[in-house]
CSV table of N, CA and C in Angstrom, one decimal:
chain,number,residue,atom,x,y,z
F,19,MET,N,-31.8,8.3,-14.2
F,19,MET,CA,-30.9,7.6,-13.8
F,19,MET,C,-30.9,7.4,-12.1
F,20,THR,N,-30.8,6.1,-11.3
F,20,THR,CA,-31.4,6.2,-10.3
F,20,THR,C,-30.3,5.6,-9.7
F,21,HIS,N,-29.6,6.6,-8.3
F,21,HIS,CA,-28.6,6.2,-7.3
F,21,HIS,C,-29.3,4.1,-6.6
F,22,ASP,N,-28.2,4.2,-6.2
F,22,ASP,CA,-28.5,2.7,-5.5
F,22,ASP,C,-27.7,2.9,-4.0
F,23,LYS,N,-28.5,3.3,-3.1
F,23,LYS,CA,-28.1,3.3,-1.6
F,23,LYS,C,-27.5,2.4,-1.3
F,24,SER,N,-27.8,1.3,-1.5
F,24,SER,CA,-27.0,0.0,-0.6
F,24,SER,C,-26.3,-0.4,-1.3
F,25,ALA,N,-25.6,0.0,-2.3
F,25,ALA,CA,-24.2,-0.5,-3.4
F,25,ALA,C,-23.0,0.5,-2.7
F,26,PRO,N,-22.1,-0.2,-2.4
F,26,PRO,CA,-21.1,0.5,-1.2
F,26,PRO,C,-19.8,1.9,-2.6
F,27,ARG,N,-19.9,2.7,-1.6
F,27,ARG,CA,-19.7,3.7,-2.6
F,27,ARG,C,-18.1,3.8,-3.4
F,28,PRO,N,-18.0,4.0,-4.2
F,28,PRO,CA,-16.4,4.2,-5.4
F,28,PRO,C,-15.1,4.4,-3.6
F,29,PRO,N,-14.6,3.7,-3.8
F,29,PRO,CA,-12.9,3.5,-2.9
F,29,PRO,C,-11.8,4.8,-3.3
F,30,VAL,N,-12.7,5.9,-3.7
F,30,VAL,CA,-12.3,6.7,-4.4
F,30,VAL,C,-10.7,7.5,-3.8
F,31,GLU,N,-10.4,7.7,-2.3
F,31,GLU,CA,-9.4,7.8,-1.8
F,31,GLU,C,-8.5,6.7,-2.2
F,32,LEU,N,-9.5,5.5,-2.2
F,32,LEU,CA,-8.0,4.8,-2.8
F,32,LEU,C,-7.7,4.8,-4.1
F,33,HIS,N,-8.9,4.8,-5.4
F,33,HIS,CA,-8.3,5.6,-6.0
F,33,HIS,C,-7.0,7.1,-6.7
F,34,ARG,N,-7.4,7.5,-5.4
F,34,ARG,CA,-6.2,8.5,-6.0
F,34,ARG,C,-4.9,8.1,-5.1
F,35,LEU,N,-5.3,7.5,-4.7
F,35,LEU,CA,-3.8,6.8,-4.0
F,35,LEU,C,-2.7,6.2,-5.3
F,36,ILE,N,-3.7,5.1,-5.8
F,36,ILE,CA,-3.5,4.3,-6.7
F,36,ILE,C,-2.6,4.9,-8.3
F,37,SER,N,-3.2,6.2,-8.5
F,37,SER,CA,-3.0,7.1,-9.6
F,37,SER,C,-1.6,7.6,-9.2
F,38,ASN,N,-1.7,8.1,-7.8
F,38,ASN,CA,-0.1,8.5,-7.7
F,38,ASN,C,0.8,7.9,-7.8
F,39,THR,N,0.8,6.4,-7.4
F,39,THR,CA,1.8,5.3,-7.8
F,39,THR,C,2.0,5.0,-9.2
F,40,VAL,N,1.6,5.8,-9.9
F,40,VAL,CA,1.9,5.6,-12.0
F,40,VAL,C,2.5,7.1,-12.0
F,41,GLY,N,4.3,6.7,-11.9
F,41,GLY,CA,5.4,7.7,-12.5
F,41,GLY,C,6.0,8.1,-11.5
F,42,ASN,N,5.4,7.7,-10.1
F,42,ASN,CA,6.1,8.4,-9.5
F,42,ASN,C,6.5,6.9,-8.0
F,43,PRO,N,7.7,6.1,-9.0
F,43,PRO,CA,8.4,5.1,-8.0
F,43,PRO,C,8.9,5.6,-6.4
F,44,GLY,N,9.3,6.8,-5.8
F,44,GLY,CA,9.5,6.8,-4.7
F,44,GLY,C,8.1,6.5,-4.0
F,45,PHE,N,7.3,7.1,-4.9
F,45,PHE,CA,6.2,7.1,-3.7
F,45,PHE,C,5.5,6.0,-3.0
F,46,ALA,N,5.5,5.2,-4.5
F,46,ALA,CA,5.9,3.7,-4.9
F,46,ALA,C,6.5,2.9,-4.2
F,47,ALA,N,7.3,2.6,-3.6
F,47,ALA,CA,8.6,2.2,-3.0
F,47,ALA,C,7.9,2.5,-1.2
F,48,ARG,N,7.6,3.9,-0.9
F,48,ARG,CA,7.3,3.8,0.3
F,48,ARG,C,5.8,3.2,0.2
F,49,LEU,N,4.8,3.1,-0.6
F,49,LEU,CA,4.0,2.1,-0.2
F,49,LEU,C,3.9,1.1,0.1
F,50,ALA,N,5.5,0.2,-0.3
F,50,ALA,CA,5.8,-1.2,-0.5
F,50,ALA,C,6.4,-1.4,0.4
F,51,GLN,N,6.8,-0.2,1.5
F,51,GLN,CA,7.2,-0.4,2.7
F,51,GLN,C,6.9,-0.6,4.0
F,52,ASN,N,5.7,1.2,3.7
F,52,ASN,CA,4.5,0.9,4.7
F,52,ASN,C,3.4,1.1,4.1
F,53,ALA,N,2.3,0.2,3.7
F,53,ALA,CA,1.3,0.6,2.9
F,53,ALA,C,-0.3,1.2,3.8
F,54,GLU,N,0.3,0.7,5.3
F,54,GLU,CA,-0.5,1.2,6.3
F,54,GLU,C,-0.8,2.6,6.6
F,55,ALA,N,0.6,3.3,6.5
F,55,ALA,CA,0.9,4.7,6.7
F,55,ALA,C,0.2,5.4,5.3
F,56,VAL,N,0.6,4.8,4.1
F,56,VAL,CA,0.3,5.5,3.3
F,56,VAL,C,-1.6,5.6,3.1
F,57,TYR,N,-1.8,4.5,3.3
F,57,TYR,CA,-3.6,4.1,4.0
F,57,TYR,C,-4.5,5.2,4.4
F,58,THR,N,-3.4,5.1,5.6
F,58,THR,CA,-3.6,6.2,6.7
F,58,THR,C,-3.9,7.7,6.1
F,59,GLU,N,-2.4,8.4,5.6
F,59,GLU,CA,-1.9,9.7,4.8
F,59,GLU,C,-3.2,9.5,3.7
F,60,PHE,N,-3.4,8.5,3.3
F,60,PHE,CA,-4.3,9.4,1.9
F,60,PHE,C,-6.1,8.6,2.5
F,61,GLU,N,-6.4,8.3,3.1
F,61,GLU,CA,-7.4,8.6,4.4
F,61,GLU,C,-8.4,7.4,3.9
F,62,VAL,N,-7.7,6.5,3.9
F,62,VAL,CA,-8.7,5.7,3.0
F,62,VAL,C,-9.6,4.5,3.9
F,63,PRO,N,-10.2,4.3,4.0
F,63,PRO,CA,-11.4,4.5,5.5
F,63,PRO,C,-10.6,3.1,5.9
F,64,GLN,N,-11.1,3.4,7.2
F,64,GLN,CA,-10.2,2.5,8.2
F,64,GLN,C,-10.8,0.8,7.6
F,65,ALA,N,-12.4,0.2,7.1
F,65,ALA,CA,-13.0,-1.0,6.8
F,65,ALA,C,-11.5,-1.4,5.7
F,66,GLN,N,-11.4,-0.8,4.9
F,66,GLN,CA,-10.8,-0.9,3.1
F,66,GLN,C,-9.0,-1.2,3.9
F,67,ARG,N,-8.5,-0.2,4.8
F,67,ARG,CA,-7.1,-0.3,5.0
F,67,ARG,C,-7.5,-1.7,5.7
F,68,ARG,N,-8.0,-2.4,6.7
F,68,ARG,CA,-7.9,-3.6,7.3
F,68,ARG,C,-8.2,-5.2,6.4
F,69,ALA,N,-9.2,-4.9,5.4
F,69,ALA,CA,-9.2,-5.6,4.1
F,69,ALA,C,-7.7,-5.3,2.9
F,70,LEU,N,-7.1,-4.3,2.6
F,70,LEU,CA,-5.8,-4.1,1.6
F,70,LEU,C,-4.7,-4.7,2.7
F,71,LEU,N,-4.6,-4.8,3.5
F,71,LEU,CA,-3.7,-5.2,4.4
F,71,LEU,C,-3.9,-6.6,4.9
F,72,ALA,N,-4.6,-7.1,5.4
F,72,ALA,CA,-4.7,-8.9,5.2
F,72,ALA,C,-4.9,-9.5,3.7
F,73,ASP,N,-5.5,-8.9,2.8
F,73,ASP,CA,-5.5,-9.8,1.6
F,73,ASP,C,-5.1,-8.4,0.3
F,74,PRO,N,-4.9,-8.0,-0.2
F,74,PRO,CA,-4.7,-6.9,-0.9
F,74,PRO,C,-5.5,-7.0,-2.2
F,75,LYS,N,-5.2,-8.5,-3.2
F,75,LYS,CA,-6.2,-8.8,-4.4
F,75,LYS,C,-7.6,-9.4,-4.0
F,76,GLN,N,-7.7,-9.5,-3.1
F,76,GLN,CA,-8.9,-10.2,-2.6
F,76,GLN,C,-10.0,-8.7,-2.1
F,77,ALA,N,-9.2,-7.9,-0.7
F,77,ALA,CA,-10.1,-6.8,-1.0
F,77,ALA,C,-10.3,-6.1,-3.0
F,78,LEU,N,-9.0,-5.8,-3.3
F,78,LEU,CA,-9.5,-4.5,-4.3
F,78,LEU,C,-10.8,-5.4,-5.1
F,79,ALA,N,-10.9,-6.1,-5.7
F,79,ALA,CA,-11.4,-7.2,-5.7
F,79,ALA,C,-13.4,-7.2,-5.6
F,80,GLN,N,-12.8,-7.1,-4.2
F,80,GLN,CA,-14.4,-7.0,-3.8
F,80,GLN,C,-14.3,-5.6,-3.4
F,81,LEU,N,-13.9,-4.6,-3.2
F,81,LEU,CA,-13.9,-3.2,-3.6
F,81,LEU,C,-14.4,-3.2,-5.0
F,82,ASN,N,-14.6,-3.9,-5.6
F,82,ASN,CA,-15.1,-3.5,-6.9
F,82,ASN,C,-13.9,-2.2,-8.0
F,83,VAL,N,-12.6,-2.3,-7.9
F,83,VAL,CA,-11.8,-2.0,-8.1
F,83,VAL,C,-11.4,-1.8,-9.6
F,84,HIS,N,-11.6,-1.3,-10.6
F,84,HIS,CA,-11.1,-1.6,-11.8
F,84,HIS,C,-10.0,-2.2,-12.4
F,85,PRO,N,-9.9,-3.5,-12.9
F,85,PRO,CA,-8.9,-4.3,-13.0
F,85,PRO,C,-7.6,-3.9,-13.7
F,86,ASN,N,-7.4,-2.6,-14.1
F,86,ASN,CA,-5.8,-1.5,-14.0
F,86,ASN,C,-5.8,-1.2,-13.2
F,87,LEU,N,-6.5,0.0,-12.1
F,87,LEU,CA,-5.9,-0.3,-10.6
F,87,LEU,C,-5.5,-1.5,-10.3
F,88,GLN,N,-6.7,-2.3,-9.8
F,88,GLN,CA,-6.1,-3.5,-9.4
F,88,GLN,C,-4.7,-3.7,-9.3
F,89,PHE,N,-3.9,-3.8,-10.9
F,89,PHE,CA,-3.0,-3.9,-11.9
F,89,PHE,C,-1.7,-3.3,-11.3
F,90,LYS,N,-2.0,-1.8,-11.4
F,90,LYS,CA,-1.4,-0.7,-10.4
F,90,LYS,C,-1.0,-1.0,-9.3
F,91,LEU,N,-1.7,-1.1,-8.3
F,91,LEU,CA,-1.7,-1.0,-6.6
F,91,LEU,C,-0.4,-2.3,-6.5
F,92,LEU,N,-1.5,-3.3,-7.3
F,92,LEU,CA,-0.5,-4.6,-7.1
F,92,LEU,C,1.0,-4.5,-7.0
F,93,ALA,N,1.4,-4.0,-8.7
F,93,ALA,CA,2.5,-4.1,-8.7
F,93,ALA,C,3.2,-2.5,-7.9
F,94,ALA,N,2.6,-1.9,-7.5
F,94,ALA,CA,3.2,-1.2,-6.8
F,94,ALA,C,3.8,-1.9,-5.0
F,95,LEU,N,2.9,-2.6,-5.0
F,95,LEU,CA,2.9,-3.6,-3.5
F,95,LEU,C,4.1,-4.1,-3.7
F,96,GLY,N,4.3,-5.0,-4.9
F,96,GLY,CA,5.6,-5.8,-5.0
F,96,GLY,C,4.7,-7.0,-5.3
F,97,LEU,N,3.3,-7.1,-5.7
F,97,LEU,CA,2.5,-8.4,-5.3
F,97,LEU,C,1.9,-8.5,-6.7
F,98,LEU,N,2.7,-8.3,-7.6
F,98,LEU,CA,2.5,-8.7,-9.5
F,98,LEU,C,3.3,-9.4,-9.9
F,99,SER,N,3.1,-11.1,-9.6
F,99,SER,CA,3.6,-11.6,-10.6
F,99,SER,C,3.3,-12.1,-11.9
F,100,LEU,N,3.3,-12.4,-13.1
F,100,LEU,CA,2.5,-12.5,-14.5
F,100,LEU,C,4.4,-13.1,-15.2
F,101,PRO,N,3.6,-14.3,-15.3
F,101,PRO,CA,5.2,-14.5,-15.6
F,101,PRO,C,5.5,-13.9,-17.7
F,102,PRO,N,6.8,-14.0,-17.7
F,102,PRO,CA,7.5,-13.0,-19.4
F,102,PRO,C,6.7,-13.7,-20.6
F,103,ALA,N,6.5,-13.1,-20.4
F,103,ALA,CA,5.3,-13.0,-22.6
F,103,ALA,C,6.0,-12.4,-23.4
F,104,SER,N,5.7,-12.9,-24.4
F,104,SER,CA,6.2,-12.5,-25.9
F,104,SER,C,4.7,-12.8,-26.5
F,105,ILE,N,5.1,-11.5,-27.9
F,105,ILE,CA,4.1,-11.4,-29.0
F,105,ILE,C,4.2,-12.0,-29.5
F,106,GLN,N,5.8,-12.4,-30.1
F,106,GLN,CA,6.5,-12.8,-31.3
F,106,GLN,C,6.0,-14.4,-31.9
F,107,PRO,N,5.4,-14.8,-31.5
F,107,PRO,CA,4.8,-16.6,-31.7
F,107,PRO,C,3.4,-15.3,-32.5
F,108,TYR,N,2.4,-15.0,-31.7
F,108,TYR,CA,1.6,-14.3,-32.6
F,108,TYR,C,1.9,-13.4,-33.7
F,109,LEU,N,3.2,-12.8,-33.5
F,109,LEU,CA,3.5,-12.0,-34.8
F,109,LEU,C,3.9,-13.3,-36.1
F,110,GLN,N,4.7,-13.9,-35.4
F,110,GLN,CA,4.8,-14.5,-37.0
F,110,GLN,C,3.8,-15.6,-37.2
F,111,ASP,N,2.7,-15.8,-36.6
F,111,ASP,CA,1.5,-16.8,-36.8
F,111,ASP,C,0.7,-15.6,-37.9
F,112,GLN,N,0.6,-14.7,-37.7
F,112,GLN,CA,0.0,-13.7,-38.6
F,112,GLN,C,0.7,-12.6,-39.7
F,113,HIS,N,1.6,-13.4,-40.0
F,113,HIS,CA,2.8,-12.6,-41.1
F,113,HIS,C,3.0,-11.1,-39.9
F,114,LEU,N,3.0,-10.4,-39.4
F,114,LEU,CA,3.1,-9.5,-38.8
F,114,LEU,C,4.7,-8.8,-38.5
F,115,ASP,N,5.7,-10.2,-38.3
F,115,ASP,CA,7.2,-9.9,-37.6
F,115,ASP,C,8.0,-9.2,-38.6
F,116,GLY,N,7.6,-8.7,-40.4
F,116,GLY,CA,8.4,-7.9,-40.8
F,116,GLY,C,9.5,-8.8,-41.1
F,117,LYS,N,9.3,-9.8,-41.4
F,117,LYS,CA,10.3,-10.9,-42.1
F,117,LYS,C,9.1,-11.2,-43.7
F,118,ASP,N,10.1,-11.7,-44.4
F,118,ASP,CA,9.6,-11.4,-46.0
F,118,ASP,C,9.1,-13.3,-45.8
F,119,ARG,N,8.4,-14.0,-46.3
F,119,ARG,CA,8.7,-15.2,-46.6
F,119,ARG,C,8.1,-15.2,-48.1
Protein backbone atom coordinates (compact mmCIF):
# COMPACT_ATOMS: atom_id res chain seq x y z
CA MET A 1 0.00 0.00 0.00
CA THR A 2 1.38 3.41 -0.95
CA HIS A 3 0.90 6.60 1.01
CA ASP A 4 -0.21 9.69 -0.90
CA LYS A 5 2.17 12.36 0.39
CA SER A 6 0.00 15.14 -1.09
CA ALA A 7 -3.01 14.15 1.04
CA PRO A 8 -3.37 16.17 4.24
CA ARG A 9 -2.31 14.31 7.34
CA PRO A 10 -5.07 13.16 9.67
CA PRO A 11 -5.87 15.72 12.37
CA VAL A 12 -4.41 13.56 15.14
CA GLU A 13 -4.38 16.31 17.76
CA LEU A 14 -8.00 17.14 17.01
CA HIS A 15 -9.00 13.48 17.26
CA ARG A 16 -7.28 13.28 20.66
CA LEU A 17 -9.08 16.43 21.80
CA ILE A 18 -12.48 15.13 20.67
CA SER A 19 -11.91 11.78 22.40
CA ASN A 20 -11.19 13.69 25.59
CA THR A 21 -14.67 15.27 25.52
CA VAL A 22 -16.39 11.88 25.83
CA GLY A 23 -17.53 11.27 29.39
CA ASN A 24 -15.77 14.42 30.55
CA PRO A 25 -18.38 17.17 30.97
CA GLY A 26 -15.92 19.52 32.68
CA PHE A 27 -13.58 19.38 29.72
CA ALA A 28 -16.46 19.78 27.26
CA ALA A 29 -17.62 22.86 29.18
CA ARG A 30 -14.11 24.32 29.07
CA LEU A 31 -14.00 23.67 25.32
CA ALA A 32 -17.36 25.42 24.84
CA GLN A 33 -16.20 28.41 26.90
CA ASN A 34 -12.77 28.87 25.34
CA ALA A 35 -12.23 26.67 22.30
CA GLU A 36 -9.14 28.57 21.18
CA ALA A 37 -7.30 27.88 24.44
CA VAL A 38 -8.21 24.19 24.34
CA TYR A 39 -7.13 23.88 20.69
CA THR A 40 -3.81 25.45 21.62
CA GLU A 41 -3.43 23.19 24.67
CA PHE A 42 -3.92 20.12 22.46
CA GLU A 43 -1.48 21.51 19.89
CA VAL A 44 -4.02 21.58 17.09
CA PRO A 45 -2.09 23.11 14.15
CA GLN A 46 -2.68 26.81 13.70
CA ALA A 47 -4.37 26.51 10.29
CA GLN A 48 -6.80 23.95 11.69
CA ARG A 49 -7.45 26.15 14.76
CA ARG A 50 -8.26 29.14 12.55
CA ALA A 51 -10.62 27.07 10.41
CA LEU A 52 -12.33 25.54 13.46
CA LEU A 53 -12.81 28.92 15.11
CA ALA A 54 -14.22 30.46 11.93
CA ASP A 55 -16.66 27.65 11.00
CA PRO A 56 -16.39 24.40 12.97
CA LYS A 57 -18.86 22.44 10.80
CA GLN A 58 -17.13 23.32 7.56
CA ALA A 59 -13.65 22.82 9.03
CA LEU A 60 -14.47 19.34 10.33
CA ALA A 61 -15.76 18.29 6.92
CA GLN A 62 -12.74 19.76 5.11
CA LEU A 63 -10.38 18.01 7.54
CA ASN A 64 -12.12 14.69 6.80
CA VAL A 65 -12.92 14.14 10.46
CA HIS A 66 -15.08 11.04 10.88
CA PRO A 67 -18.79 11.98 11.18
CA ASN A 68 -19.04 10.37 14.62
CA LEU A 69 -16.22 12.58 15.87
CA GLN A 70 -17.81 15.60 14.17
CA PHE A 71 -21.01 15.01 16.16
CA LYS A 72 -19.05 14.71 19.39
CA LEU A 73 -17.12 17.95 18.87
CA LEU A 74 -20.13 19.93 17.68
CA ALA A 75 -22.11 18.70 20.68
CA ALA A 76 -19.30 19.70 23.06
CA LEU A 77 -19.20 23.14 21.44
CA GLY A 78 -22.97 23.46 21.85
CA LEU A 79 -23.44 23.64 18.08
CA LEU A 80 -25.23 20.37 17.46
CA SER A 81 -28.92 20.87 16.95
CA LEU A 82 -30.90 17.78 16.15
CA PRO A 83 -34.67 17.74 16.26
CA PRO A 84 -36.19 15.38 18.82
CA ALA A 85 -37.02 12.06 17.26
CA SER A 86 -38.80 8.93 18.33
CA ILE A 87 -38.40 5.42 17.03
CA GLN A 88 -41.87 4.53 18.33
CA PRO A 89 -43.61 4.93 14.91
CA TYR A 90 -41.06 2.57 13.35
CA LEU A 91 -41.51 0.03 16.12
CA GLN A 92 -45.30 0.19 15.72
CA ASP A 93 -45.04 -0.27 11.94
CA GLN A 94 -42.80 -3.29 12.46
CA HIS A 95 -44.94 -4.62 15.34
CA LEU A 96 -41.91 -4.45 17.61
CA ASP A 97 -43.44 -2.20 20.24
CA GLY A 98 -44.30 -5.07 22.59
CA LYS A 99 -48.05 -4.69 22.14
CA ASP A 100 -50.19 -7.69 21.32
CA ARG A 101 -52.23 -7.26 18.14
